[in-house]
Coordinates of C-alpha atoms in Angstrom, one line a residue:
M1 CA 28.0 14.8 -11.2
R2 CA 27.6 14.3 -7.5
S3 CA 23.9 13.4 -7.8
G4 CA 24.7 10.9 -10.5
H5 CA 27.3 9.3 -8.2
R6 CA 24.7 9.0 -5.4
L7 CA 22.2 7.5 -7.7
G8 CA 24.7 4.9 -8.9
H9 CA 25.6 4.2 -5.3
L10 CA 21.9 3.6 -4.5
L11 CA 21.5 1.2 -7.5
G12 CA 24.7 -0.6 -6.7
H13 CA 24.1 -1.0 -3.0
R14 CA 24.1 -4.8 -2.3
L15 CA 21.6 -6.1 0.1
G16 CA 22.3 -9.8 -0.3
R17 CA 20.8 -12.8 -2.0
R18 CA 17.8 -13.3 0.3
F19 CA 16.7 -9.7 -0.2
G20 CA 17.2 -10.1 -3.9
L21 CA 14.8 -13.1 -3.9
L22 CA 12.3 -11.2 -1.8
W23 CA 12.5 -8.2 -4.1
G24 CA 12.1 -10.4 -7.2
S25 CA 9.0 -12.0 -5.6
Y26 CA 7.5 -8.6 -4.9
A27 CA 8.2 -7.4 -8.5
T28 CA 6.5 -10.6 -9.9
S29 CA 3.4 -10.3 -7.9
A30 CA 3.1 -6.5 -8.4
L31 CA 3.4 -7.0 -12.2
G32 CA 0.7 -9.7 -12.1
T33 CA -1.6 -7.4 -10.0
W34 CA -1.2 -4.5 -12.5
L35 CA -1.7 -6.8 -15.5
A36 CA -5.1 -7.7 -14.0
F37 CA -5.9 -4.1 -13.0
G38 CA -9.7 -3.6 -13.7
A39 CA -10.2 -7.2 -14.6
F40 CA -12.9 -7.9 -11.9
P41 CA -15.2 -5.1 -13.0
L42 CA -14.8 -6.0 -16.7
I43 CA -15.6 -9.7 -15.9
A44 CA -18.7 -8.5 -13.9
I45 CA -19.8 -6.3 -16.8
Q46 CA -18.9 -8.4 -19.8
V47 CA -19.4 -11.9 -18.5
L48 CA -22.0 -11.6 -15.8
H49 CA -23.8 -8.5 -17.2
A50 CA -23.7 -6.8 -13.8
G51 CA -25.1 -3.3 -13.3
P52 CA -23.4 -0.2 -11.9
A53 CA -24.5 -0.9 -8.3
E54 CA -23.0 -4.4 -8.4
V55 CA -19.7 -3.2 -9.9
A56 CA -19.4 -0.5 -7.2
A57 CA -20.1 -3.1 -4.5
L58 CA -17.4 -5.3 -6.0
S59 CA -14.8 -2.7 -5.3
S60 CA -16.0 -1.1 -2.1
V61 CA -17.5 -4.0 -0.2
G62 CA -14.7 -6.4 -1.2
A63 CA -12.1 -4.0 0.1
A64 CA -14.0 -3.1 3.3
V65 CA -14.8 -6.7 4.3
G66 CA -11.3 -7.9 3.3
A67 CA -9.9 -5.2 5.7
A68 CA -12.2 -6.4 8.5
V69 CA -11.1 -10.0 7.9
A70 CA -7.5 -8.9 8.1
V71 CA -7.9 -7.4 11.6
P72 CA -7.6 -10.6 13.6
L73 CA -4.9 -11.9 11.3
G74 CA -2.4 -9.2 12.4
P75 CA -2.2 -10.4 16.0
W76 CA -2.2 -14.0 14.9
V77 CA 0.7 -13.5 12.5
E78 CA 2.7 -11.4 15.0
F79 CA 4.0 -14.4 17.0
R80 CA 4.7 -16.7 14.0
R81 CA 7.6 -16.9 11.7
K82 CA 6.9 -14.5 8.8
R83 CA 8.4 -16.3 5.9
P84 CA 5.8 -19.2 6.1
V85 CA 3.1 -16.6 6.4
L86 CA 4.2 -14.8 3.3
I87 CA 4.2 -18.1 1.4
T88 CA 0.8 -19.0 2.7
M89 CA -0.7 -15.6 1.7
D90 CA 0.7 -15.9 -1.8
L91 CA -0.7 -19.4 -2.1
V92 CA -4.1 -18.2 -0.8
R93 CA -4.2 -15.5 -3.4
F94 CA -3.1 -18.0 -6.1
T95 CA -5.8 -20.5 -5.2
A96 CA -8.6 -17.9 -4.8
L97 CA -7.8 -16.2 -8.1
L98 CA -7.5 -19.5 -9.9
T99 CA -11.1 -20.4 -9.0
I100 CA -12.3 -17.7 -11.4
P101 CA -10.9 -19.1 -14.7
V102 CA -11.9 -22.6 -13.6
A103 CA -15.5 -21.5 -12.9
F104 CA -15.5 -19.5 -16.1
A105 CA -14.4 -22.5 -18.1
L106 CA -17.1 -24.6 -16.5
G107 CA -19.8 -22.0 -17.1
A108 CA -20.4 -21.7 -13.3
L109 CA -18.9 -18.3 -12.5
T110 CA -21.2 -16.1 -10.4
F111 CA -21.1 -12.5 -9.0
F112 CA -21.0 -13.9 -5.5
Q113 CA -17.8 -15.8 -6.3
L114 CA -16.2 -12.6 -7.7
L115 CA -17.1 -10.8 -4.5
L116 CA -15.9 -13.6 -2.3
V117 CA -12.5 -13.8 -4.1
S118 CA -12.1 -10.0 -3.9
I119 CA -12.6 -10.3 -0.1
V120 CA -10.1 -13.1 0.3
V121 CA -7.5 -11.4 -1.9
A122 CA -7.9 -8.1 -0.1
A123 CA -7.4 -9.7 3.3
A124 CA -4.4 -11.7 2.1
D125 CA -2.9 -8.5 0.6
I126 CA -3.1 -6.7 3.9
T127 CA -1.7 -9.6 5.8
F128 CA 1.1 -10.2 3.3
R129 CA 2.2 -6.5 3.4
A130 CA 2.2 -6.4 7.2
A131 CA 4.2 -9.7 7.5
S132 CA 6.6 -8.6 4.8
G133 CA 7.4 -5.4 6.8
A134 CA 8.2 -7.4 9.9
Y135 CA 10.2 -9.9 7.8
L136 CA 12.2 -7.1 6.2
K137 CA 13.1 -5.7 9.5
T138 CA 14.6 -9.0 10.6
L139 CA 16.3 -9.6 7.3
L140 CA 18.2 -6.3 7.0
P141 CA 20.1 -4.0 9.4
A142 CA 18.4 -0.7 10.1
E143 CA 20.7 1.3 7.9
D144 CA 19.7 -0.7 4.8
L145 CA 15.9 -0.3 5.3
L146 CA 15.6 2.9 3.2
V147 CA 17.5 1.4 0.3
A148 CA 15.2 -1.7 0.4
N149 CA 12.0 0.4 0.6
A150 CA 13.2 2.7 -2.2
R151 CA 13.7 -0.4 -4.4
F152 CA 10.2 -1.6 -3.5
E153 CA 8.8 1.8 -4.3
S154 CA 10.6 2.0 -7.7
T155 CA 9.4 -1.4 -8.6
A156 CA 5.8 -0.4 -7.7
W157 CA 5.9 2.5 -10.0
T158 CA 7.7 0.6 -12.8
T159 CA 5.0 -2.1 -12.7
T160 CA 2.3 0.7 -12.6
I161 CA 3.8 2.1 -15.9
I162 CA 4.1 -1.2 -17.8
G163 CA 1.4 -3.4 -16.2
P164 CA -1.9 -1.7 -17.3
P165 CA -0.9 -1.3 -21.0
L166 CA 0.2 -4.9 -21.2
G167 CA -2.9 -6.0 -19.3
G168 CA -5.1 -3.9 -21.6
A169 CA -3.6 -5.6 -24.7
A170 CA -4.0 -9.0 -23.1
I171 CA -7.7 -8.2 -22.3
G172 CA -8.2 -7.1 -25.9
L173 CA -6.8 -10.3 -27.3
L174 CA -7.7 -12.9 -24.8
G175 CA -10.4 -11.4 -22.5
P176 CA -10.2 -10.2 -18.8
V177 CA -10.1 -13.8 -17.4
A178 CA -6.7 -14.3 -19.0
T179 CA -5.2 -11.5 -16.9
V180 CA -6.6 -13.1 -13.7
V181 CA -4.7 -16.3 -14.7
A182 CA -1.6 -14.2 -15.0
D183 CA -2.2 -12.6 -11.6
A184 CA -2.7 -16.0 -10.0
V185 CA 0.5 -17.4 -11.5
S186 CA 2.4 -14.3 -10.4
H187 CA 1.5 -15.1 -6.7
L188 CA 2.6 -18.7 -7.2
L189 CA 6.0 -17.5 -8.5
S190 CA 6.2 -15.1 -5.6
A191 CA 5.6 -17.9 -3.1
L192 CA 8.4 -19.9 -4.8
G193 CA 10.7 -16.9 -4.6
V194 CA 10.0 -16.3 -0.9
R195 CA 10.5 -20.0 -0.2
A196 CA 13.9 -19.8 -1.9
T197 CA 15.1 -17.1 0.4
G198 CA 15.8 -19.8 3.0
G199 CA 17.9 -18.9 6.0
H200 CA 17.0 -19.2 9.7
E201 CA 14.2 -17.0 11.0
P202 CA 14.0 -17.1 14.8
R203 CA 10.6 -18.0 16.2
P204 CA 9.0 -14.9 17.9
E205 CA 8.6 -15.2 21.6
R206 CA 5.4 -16.8 22.7
R207 CA 3.0 -15.3 25.1
E208 CA 2.1 -17.1 28.3
A209 CA -1.6 -17.2 27.7
A210 CA -3.1 -19.8 25.3
R211 CA -5.7 -17.8 23.5
M212 CA -6.4 -14.4 22.1
R213 CA -9.1 -12.1 23.5
A214 CA -11.2 -9.7 21.5
G215 CA -9.4 -6.7 23.1
D216 CA -6.1 -7.9 21.8
L217 CA -7.2 -7.1 18.2
L218 CA -6.8 -3.4 19.0
D219 CA -3.1 -3.6 20.1
G220 CA -1.9 -2.3 16.7
W221 CA -4.0 0.9 17.1
R222 CA -2.9 1.2 20.8
Y223 CA 0.7 1.0 19.9
I224 CA 0.3 3.7 17.2
L225 CA -1.7 6.1 19.3
A226 CA 0.7 5.7 22.3
D227 CA 3.6 7.1 20.2
A228 CA 3.0 10.8 19.4
T229 CA 5.2 10.7 16.2
L230 CA 3.5 7.5 14.8
R231 CA 0.1 8.9 15.7
T232 CA 0.5 12.1 13.7
L233 CA 2.0 10.3 10.8
F234 CA -0.8 7.7 10.9
L235 CA -3.5 10.4 10.9
N236 CA -1.7 12.2 8.0
T237 CA -1.5 9.1 5.9
A238 CA -5.2 8.1 6.5
L239 CA -6.5 11.5 5.7
F240 CA -4.2 12.2 2.7
N241 CA -4.8 8.9 1.0
G242 CA -8.5 9.0 1.7
L243 CA -9.0 12.5 0.3
L244 CA -6.8 11.8 -2.7
M245 CA -8.5 8.6 -3.7
A246 CA -12.0 10.1 -3.1
T247 CA -11.5 12.4 -6.0
S248 CA -10.5 9.7 -8.5
P249 CA -14.1 8.7 -9.6
L250 CA -15.1 12.4 -9.8
L251 CA -12.1 13.2 -11.9
A252 CA -13.0 10.4 -14.3
V253 CA -16.6 11.7 -14.5
L254 CA -15.4 15.2 -15.2
M255 CA -12.7 14.2 -17.8
L256 CA -14.7 11.6 -19.7
G257 CA -18.0 13.5 -19.4
P258 CA -18.3 17.3 -19.7
L259 CA -14.7 17.9 -20.7
G260 CA -14.9 15.3 -23.5
F261 CA -11.5 13.5 -23.1
A262 CA -11.2 10.2 -24.9
P263 CA -10.5 7.1 -22.8
W264 CA -7.0 6.8 -24.1
Q265 CA -6.3 10.4 -23.1
Y266 CA -7.6 9.7 -19.6
G267 CA -5.3 6.7 -19.3
L268 CA -2.3 8.6 -20.7
A269 CA -2.9 11.4 -18.2
F270 CA -2.2 9.1 -15.3
A271 CA 0.1 6.5 -16.8
A272 CA 2.8 8.8 -18.2
P273 CA 3.4 10.8 -14.9
S274 CA 4.1 7.5 -13.1
I275 CA 7.7 8.0 -14.3
G276 CA 7.9 10.6 -11.5
G277 CA 7.3 8.0 -8.9
L278 CA 10.2 6.0 -10.3
L279 CA 12.5 9.0 -10.2
G280 CA 11.4 10.1 -6.7
S281 CA 12.0 6.6 -5.3
L282 CA 15.5 6.6 -6.8
L283 CA 16.3 10.0 -5.2
A284 CA 14.9 9.2 -1.8
R285 CA 18.1 7.8 -0.2
P286 CA 20.5 10.5 -1.7
L287 CA 18.1 13.2 -0.4
V288 CA 18.0 11.6 3.1
T289 CA 21.8 11.2 3.1
R290 CA 22.2 14.9 2.4
F291 CA 19.3 16.5 4.3
G292 CA 18.3 14.0 6.9
Q293 CA 15.4 11.6 7.2
H294 CA 13.0 13.7 9.2
Q295 CA 13.6 16.8 7.0
I296 CA 12.8 14.9 3.8
L297 CA 9.7 13.3 5.5
I298 CA 8.4 16.8 6.3
V299 CA 9.3 18.5 3.0
A300 CA 8.1 15.6 0.7
G301 CA 5.0 15.1 2.8
A302 CA 4.1 18.8 2.4
L303 CA 5.0 19.0 -1.3
R304 CA 2.7 16.1 -2.2
A305 CA -0.3 18.0 -0.7
I306 CA 0.0 21.2 -2.8
W307 CA -0.6 19.6 -6.2
P308 CA -4.2 18.1 -6.2
V309 CA -6.0 21.5 -5.8
G310 CA -4.8 22.4 -9.3
L311 CA -7.2 19.8 -10.7
A312 CA -10.1 22.1 -9.8
F313 CA -9.0 24.4 -12.7
L314 CA -9.0 21.6 -15.3
G315 CA -10.3 22.5 -18.7
P316 CA -10.8 20.8 -22.0
G317 CA -8.4 20.1 -24.8
A318 CA -4.6 19.9 -24.9
G319 CA -4.2 22.5 -22.2
G320 CA -6.4 20.5 -19.8
L321 CA -4.5 17.3 -20.6
L322 CA -1.2 19.0 -20.0
L323 CA -2.5 20.4 -16.6
V324 CA -3.5 17.0 -15.4
M325 CA -0.2 15.4 -16.4
S326 CA 1.7 18.2 -14.7
V327 CA -0.2 17.9 -11.5
E328 CA 0.1 14.1 -11.5
L329 CA 3.8 14.3 -12.3
G330 CA 4.5 16.6 -9.3
L331 CA 2.2 14.6 -7.0
I332 CA 3.6 11.2 -7.9
F333 CA 7.2 12.4 -7.8
S334 CA 6.6 13.8 -4.3
C335 CA 4.9 10.5 -3.3
G336 CA 7.8 8.6 -4.8
V337 CA 10.2 10.3 -2.4
F338 CA 7.8 10.3 0.6
N339 CA 6.6 6.7 0.6
P340 CA 9.9 4.8 1.1
V341 CA 11.1 7.4 3.7
C342 CA 7.8 7.1 5.5
A343 CA 7.9 3.3 5.4
T344 CA 11.4 3.2 6.7
Y345 CA 10.7 5.8 9.4
R346 CA 7.7 3.8 10.6
L347 CA 9.6 0.5 10.7
Q348 CA 12.4 2.1 12.7
R349 CA 10.0 3.5 15.3
T350 CA 8.1 0.2 15.7
A351 CA 9.4 -2.6 18.0
T352 CA 10.1 -5.8 16.2
D353 CA 7.4 -7.7 18.1
R354 CA 4.8 -5.1 17.2
V355 CA 5.4 -4.6 13.4
T356 CA 2.8 -6.9 12.1
R357 CA 0.0 -5.6 14.3
T358 CA 1.0 -2.0 13.6
L359 CA 1.2 -2.4 9.9
T360 CA -2.1 -4.3 9.8
A361 CA -3.9 -1.5 11.8
W362 CA -2.3 1.1 9.5
A363 CA -3.5 -0.7 6.3
V364 CA -7.0 -1.4 7.6
T365 CA -7.5 2.2 8.7
T366 CA -6.2 3.5 5.4
K367 CA -8.6 1.3 3.4
A368 CA -11.5 2.2 5.7
S369 CA -10.9 6.0 5.5
T370 CA -10.5 5.7 1.7
A371 CA -13.8 3.9 1.4
L372 CA -15.6 6.3 3.7
L373 CA -14.3 9.5 2.1
T374 CA -14.9 8.1 -1.4
A375 CA -18.6 7.5 -0.5
L376 CA -18.8 11.0 1.1
W377 CA -17.2 12.7 -1.9
G378 CA -19.6 10.8 -4.2
V379 CA -22.5 12.5 -2.4
L380 CA -20.7 15.9 -2.5
G381 CA -20.0 15.4 -6.2
S382 CA -23.7 14.9 -6.8
L383 CA -24.7 17.9 -4.8
L384 CA -22.0 20.4 -5.7
G385 CA -20.7 19.1 -9.0
P386 CA -17.5 17.1 -9.6
R387 CA -15.3 20.2 -10.0
T388 CA -16.3 21.8 -6.8
A389 CA -16.0 18.6 -4.9
I390 CA -12.5 18.0 -6.3
G391 CA -11.5 21.6 -5.4
L392 CA -12.8 21.1 -1.8
A393 CA -10.7 17.9 -1.4
G394 CA -7.7 19.8 -2.8
V395 CA -8.1 22.6 -0.2
L396 CA -8.5 20.1 2.6
L397 CA -5.3 18.3 1.4
L398 CA -3.4 21.6 1.8
A399 CA -4.0 21.2 5.6
T400 CA -2.7 17.6 5.9
P401 CA 1.0 18.7 6.4
L402 CA -0.1 20.0 9.8
L403 CA -0.4 16.4 10.8
L404 CA 3.2 15.5 9.9
P405 CA 5.5 14.9 12.9
R406 CA 7.2 18.2 13.7
H407 CA 9.8 16.8 16.0
D408 CA 11.9 13.8 15.6
R409 CA 11.5 12.3 19.0
P410 CA 13.2 9.1 20.1
P411 CA 11.0 6.0 19.4
Q412 CA 9.0 4.6 22.2
H413 CA 9.6 0.9 21.4
E414 CA 7.5 -0.3 24.3
P415 CA 4.4 1.8 25.0
R416 CA 2.9 0.4 28.2
L417 CA -0.4 -1.4 28.2
P418 CA -2.5 -1.3 31.4
R419 CA -0.9 -3.4 34.2
N420 CA -4.1 -5.4 34.8
R421 CA -4.3 -6.4 31.2
T422 CA -2.8 -9.7 30.1
C423 CA -2.1 -10.4 26.4
R424 CA -3.5 -13.7 25.3
W425 CA -2.2 -15.0 22.0
W426 CA -1.7 -18.8 22.3

């Protein structure tokens, strides 16, 4: 009864009209993204007749180069109002994505265009997320950040559940290009929603110098590494996400190959457990209220690491399918609790004028570590076999809780840069 009351309190907690519009914008663009999930590889294969190497490059190179492009955008955005940046990034994604159906209709679509669009969208995604974190911190008081992040997390898992099946149906009826149109329109609607939030956003304080130096691009990483708590959480996130995502291709090979699962069973094994993420995100705030933020960060962060090793024991048939779904349910539920708590903890520990650079550095590192470990585990899978490589990643994941911050130290909002160094932004 008490937990039901807490859940109702979470859902009924009002954060105001401006947050509601921002939340709606996020939900719209997230749904569009999941509707178009897998559309680029399908277009490359079905329309452009691309081979395996080109399809792999579309995912890996697009994400890696997009992350590199986003690096200088973090410092550039830091000292600008965030709402116009959010609108601009949405419009950039809308325009870039819309070039694909236009080129397709004209018979001029090329693989290079797909790759270029994937790079632009990846860079805009990172910049949007970094700017939205900074905007959220100015929009809401500190005590409401966890509620807001929990709502974003629940929305992410909800769109994960409903988006791919709807997108798959749309692809079956209209083709993959149609879902790219839906994704583009979702970003346009998101831009309109962010614009409607209105309100006064103070202009960040300008730096004295007029231009940015190459060394300034590293300020996000400097800030993270100067704070012992952020540093350990940063390393934990990069290693955990990288190892977890590195096993995804190997698991697909194992399930769809030697174990003989049908594609629909493979999809079900990962779609159905996503309900755990929704439940976990709804429980994040009640759990923090009862046990404390740092305690839940440690416990949920440790719990999410114990599940993946179970995939090394995957077998065929109904038992194997049940094992995958059970492991994924526990993993996703733990992530559903951990993610909003981690996002809130990180925002609270980061000075307002460092949020964009910090979140950009965080996202770029996570993408880079994921790409690197995925490539490494692809080699290990070829040498040792998919099952052994999956088991090795699971064992290494068991060690990642050691990188969680053991002590809840007061935030260092202003780590000092060297005295002889002058920041140059303008």
